[in-house]
Amino acid sequence: FVVVSALSWVEVPAAIWRKHRLGELSADDARLLVTSFEADLFGTSETEARFAAVSVNGDLLDLAARVVAVHGVRAYDAVQLATAMAARSVLADCHTMAVFDAALRRAASTEGFEVLPGP
């Protein structure tokens, strides 16, 4: 399974629809991608969820604030990295993070994560 921040429920569709507004995706493709993501996040009547969403709480936000101070990443990126760090503290084999931002890529690597996609 894949561990994600509950913020992904907003962040992923926002990124997909931004690609549509930029003319990089058709509306039909954007809808399909959002629907597929939501099926992975919540499951469907036929399938189980493939993602485990970590709720954002005070402890996670505290860790994210420390991530911002150390790495200087944007707020949502700090929450994503804090989510990965929290997951790793519970799941020893959680050592890979999908990253699509250069600053977050550096921060995740510094924190010991293998980052995907590769350089």
PDB file of C-alpha atoms in Angstrom:
ATOM      1  CA  PHE A   1       0.000   0.000   0.000  1.00  0.00           C
ATOM      2  CA  VAL A   2       0.910   3.658  -0.352  1.00  0.00           C
ATOM      3  CA  VAL A   3       0.877   6.093   2.565  1.00  0.00           C
ATOM      4  CA  VAL A   4      -0.297   9.627   1.756  1.00  0.00           C
ATOM      5  CA  SER A   5      -1.222  12.719   3.683  1.00  0.00           C
ATOM      6  CA  ALA A   6      -4.949  13.386   3.903  1.00  0.00           C
ATOM      7  CA  LEU A   7      -4.051  16.699   2.211  1.00  0.00           C
ATOM      8  CA  SER A   8      -3.473  14.693  -0.957  1.00  0.00           C
ATOM      9  CA  TRP A   9      -7.247  14.568  -1.348  1.00  0.00           C
ATOM     10  CA  VAL A  10      -6.981  18.253  -2.290  1.00  0.00           C
ATOM     11  CA  GLU A  11      -3.421  18.527  -3.613  1.00  0.00           C
ATOM     12  CA  VAL A  12      -3.559  15.804  -6.264  1.00  0.00           C
ATOM     13  CA  PRO A  13      -6.784  16.950  -7.961  1.00  0.00           C
ATOM     14  CA  ALA A  14      -5.531  20.562  -7.763  1.00  0.00           C
ATOM     15  CA  ALA A  15      -2.356  19.578  -9.623  1.00  0.00           C
ATOM     16  CA  ILE A  16      -4.301  17.599 -12.210  1.00  0.00           C
ATOM     17  CA  TRP A  17      -6.790  20.402 -12.879  1.00  0.00           C
ATOM     18  CA  ARG A  18      -3.909  22.889 -13.083  1.00  0.00           C
ATOM     19  CA  LYS A  19      -2.434  20.768 -15.890  1.00  0.00           C
ATOM     20  CA  HIS A  20      -5.819  20.988 -17.611  1.00  0.00           C
ATOM     21  CA  ARG A  21      -5.937  24.788 -17.242  1.00  0.00           C
ATOM     22  CA  LEU A  22      -2.437  24.983 -18.734  1.00  0.00           C
ATOM     23  CA  GLY A  23      -3.635  22.980 -21.728  1.00  0.00           C
ATOM     24  CA  GLU A  24      -1.502  19.944 -20.871  1.00  0.00           C
ATOM     25  CA  LEU A  25      -4.489  17.639 -20.209  1.00  0.00           C
ATOM     26  CA  SER A  26      -7.954  17.439 -21.707  1.00  0.00           C
ATOM     27  CA  ALA A  27     -10.912  17.801 -19.359  1.00  0.00           C
ATOM     28  CA  ASP A  28     -11.775  14.137 -19.956  1.00  0.00           C
ATOM     29  CA  ASP A  29      -8.251  13.031 -19.050  1.00  0.00           C
ATOM     30  CA  ALA A  30      -8.264  15.236 -15.946  1.00  0.00           C
ATOM     31  CA  ARG A  31     -11.599  13.780 -14.820  1.00  0.00           C
ATOM     32  CA  LEU A  32     -10.313  10.248 -15.409  1.00  0.00           C
ATOM     33  CA  LEU A  33      -7.128  10.891 -13.420  1.00  0.00           C
ATOM     34  CA  VAL A  34      -9.019  12.477 -10.517  1.00  0.00           C
ATOM     35  CA  THR A  35     -11.546   9.639 -10.473  1.00  0.00           C
ATOM     36  CA  SER A  36      -8.748   7.050 -10.511  1.00  0.00           C
ATOM     37  CA  PHE A  37      -6.900   8.828  -7.713  1.00  0.00           C
ATOM     38  CA  GLU A  38     -10.049   9.010  -5.589  1.00  0.00           C
ATOM     39  CA  ALA A  39     -10.688   5.304  -6.198  1.00  0.00           C
ATOM     40  CA  ASP A  40      -7.181   4.561  -4.926  1.00  0.00           C
ATOM     41  CA  LEU A  41      -7.698   6.840  -1.930  1.00  0.00           C
ATOM     42  CA  PHE A  42     -11.203   5.751  -0.916  1.00  0.00           C
ATOM     43  CA  GLY A  43     -11.822   2.491  -2.739  1.00  0.00           C
ATOM     44  CA  THR A  44     -14.928   1.751  -4.778  1.00  0.00           C
ATOM     45  CA  SER A  45     -17.856  -0.614  -4.457  1.00  0.00           C
ATOM     46  CA  GLU A  46     -15.666  -3.229  -6.194  1.00  0.00           C
ATOM     47  CA  THR A  47     -12.191  -2.441  -4.835  1.00  0.00           C
ATOM     48  CA  GLU A  48     -10.460  -1.620  -1.570  1.00  0.00           C
ATOM     49  CA  ALA A  49      -8.545   1.613  -1.096  1.00  0.00           C
ATOM     50  CA  ARG A  50      -4.927   1.280  -2.208  1.00  0.00           C
ATOM     51  CA  PHE A  51      -3.746   4.310  -0.225  1.00  0.00           C
ATOM     52  CA  ALA A  52      -3.588   4.762   3.531  1.00  0.00           C
ATOM     53  CA  ALA A  53      -4.314   8.418   4.308  1.00  0.00           C
ATOM     54  CA  VAL A  54      -2.631   9.897   7.376  1.00  0.00           C
ATOM     55  CA  SER A  55      -4.745  12.523   9.104  1.00  0.00           C
ATOM     56  CA  VAL A  56      -3.270  15.913   9.790  1.00  0.00           C
ATOM     57  CA  ASN A  57      -3.188  16.557  13.524  1.00  0.00           C
ATOM     58  CA  GLY A  58      -1.302  18.800  15.926  1.00  0.00           C
ATOM     59  CA  ASP A  59       1.700  16.475  16.213  1.00  0.00           C
ATOM     60  CA  LEU A  60       2.045  16.245  12.447  1.00  0.00           C
ATOM     61  CA  LEU A  61       1.747  20.020  12.069  1.00  0.00           C
ATOM     62  CA  ASP A  62       4.406  20.487  14.749  1.00  0.00           C
ATOM     63  CA  LEU A  63       6.742  18.203  12.813  1.00  0.00           C
ATOM     64  CA  ALA A  64       5.880  20.043   9.572  1.00  0.00           C
ATOM     65  CA  ALA A  65       6.746  23.378  11.215  1.00  0.00           C
ATOM     66  CA  ARG A  66      10.151  21.953  12.162  1.00  0.00           C
ATOM     67  CA  VAL A  67      10.598  20.673   8.592  1.00  0.00           C
ATOM     68  CA  VAL A  68       9.952  24.214   7.297  1.00  0.00           C
ATOM     69  CA  ALA A  69      12.550  25.632   9.689  1.00  0.00           C
ATOM     70  CA  VAL A  70      15.182  23.077   8.690  1.00  0.00           C
ATOM     71  CA  HIS A  71      14.542  22.717   4.960  1.00  0.00           C
ATOM     72  CA  GLY A  72      12.717  25.891   3.919  1.00  0.00           C
ATOM     73  CA  VAL A  73      10.073  24.053   1.895  1.00  0.00           C
ATOM     74  CA  ARG A  74       6.529  25.280   1.250  1.00  0.00           C
ATOM     75  CA  ALA A  75       3.849  24.580   3.843  1.00  0.00           C
ATOM     76  CA  TYR A  76       2.038  21.731   2.053  1.00  0.00           C
ATOM     77  CA  ASP A  77       5.357  20.175   1.058  1.00  0.00           C
ATOM     78  CA  ALA A  78       6.392  20.282   4.715  1.00  0.00           C
ATOM     79  CA  VAL A  79       3.199  18.456   5.669  1.00  0.00           C
ATOM     80  CA  GLN A  80       3.870  15.830   2.987  1.00  0.00           C
ATOM     81  CA  LEU A  81       7.436  15.267   4.253  1.00  0.00           C
ATOM     82  CA  ALA A  82       6.268  15.240   7.878  1.00  0.00           C
ATOM     83  CA  THR A  83       3.678  12.607   6.899  1.00  0.00           C
ATOM     84  CA  ALA A  84       6.401  10.443   5.358  1.00  0.00           C
ATOM     85  CA  MET A  85       8.600  10.888   8.428  1.00  0.00           C
ATOM     86  CA  ALA A  86       5.712   9.970  10.746  1.00  0.00           C
ATOM     87  CA  ALA A  87       4.900   6.903   8.645  1.00  0.00           C
ATOM     88  CA  ARG A  88       8.547   5.835   8.708  1.00  0.00           C
ATOM     89  CA  SER A  89       8.578   6.085  12.508  1.00  0.00           C
ATOM     90  CA  VAL A  90       5.811   3.447  12.577  1.00  0.00           C
ATOM     91  CA  LEU A  91       6.632   1.427   9.438  1.00  0.00           C
ATOM     92  CA  ALA A  92      10.337   0.619   9.262  1.00  0.00           C
ATOM     93  CA  ASP A  93      10.147  -0.257   5.563  1.00  0.00           C
ATOM     94  CA  CYS A  94       8.721   3.165   4.661  1.00  0.00           C
ATOM     95  CA  HIS A  95      11.785   4.676   3.035  1.00  0.00           C
ATOM     96  CA  THR A  96      10.660   5.852  -0.412  1.00  0.00           C
ATOM     97  CA  MET A  97       8.815   9.066  -1.213  1.00  0.00           C
ATOM     98  CA  ALA A  98       7.289  10.234  -4.487  1.00  0.00           C
ATOM     99  CA  VAL A  99       8.387  13.828  -5.025  1.00  0.00           C
ATOM    100  CA  PHE A 100       7.633  16.233  -7.884  1.00  0.00           C
ATOM    101  CA  ASP A 101       9.265  19.400  -6.527  1.00  0.00           C
ATOM    102  CA  ALA A 102      13.002  20.188  -6.445  1.00  0.00           C
ATOM    103  CA  ALA A 103      13.064  21.698  -2.943  1.00  0.00           C
ATOM    104  CA  LEU A 104      11.021  18.846  -1.501  1.00  0.00           C
ATOM    105  CA  ARG A 105      13.251  16.350  -3.333  1.00  0.00           C
ATOM    106  CA  ARG A 106      16.332  17.802  -1.589  1.00  0.00           C
ATOM    107  CA  ALA A 107      14.596  17.847   1.798  1.00  0.00           C
ATOM    108  CA  ALA A 108      13.343  14.262   1.476  1.00  0.00           C
ATOM    109  CA  SER A 109      16.792  13.055   0.399  1.00  0.00           C
ATOM    110  CA  THR A 110      18.386  14.870   3.324  1.00  0.00           C
ATOM    111  CA  GLU A 111      15.914  13.138   5.641  1.00  0.00           C
ATOM    112  CA  GLY A 112      17.064   9.774   4.268  1.00  0.00           C
ATOM    113  CA  PHE A 113      14.282   8.987   1.824  1.00  0.00           C
ATOM    114  CA  GLU A 114      14.807   7.448  -1.580  1.00  0.00           C
ATOM    115  CA  VAL A 115      12.896   9.743  -3.932  1.00  0.00           C
ATOM    116  CA  LEU A 116      10.851   8.789  -6.954  1.00  0.00           C
ATOM    117  CA  PRO A 117      10.777   9.498  -9.784  1.00  0.00           C
ATOM    118  CA  GLY A 118      14.545   9.467 -10.169  1.00  0.00           C
ATOM    119  CA  PRO A 119      16.582  12.490 -11.269  1.00  0.00           C
TER     120      PRO A 119
END
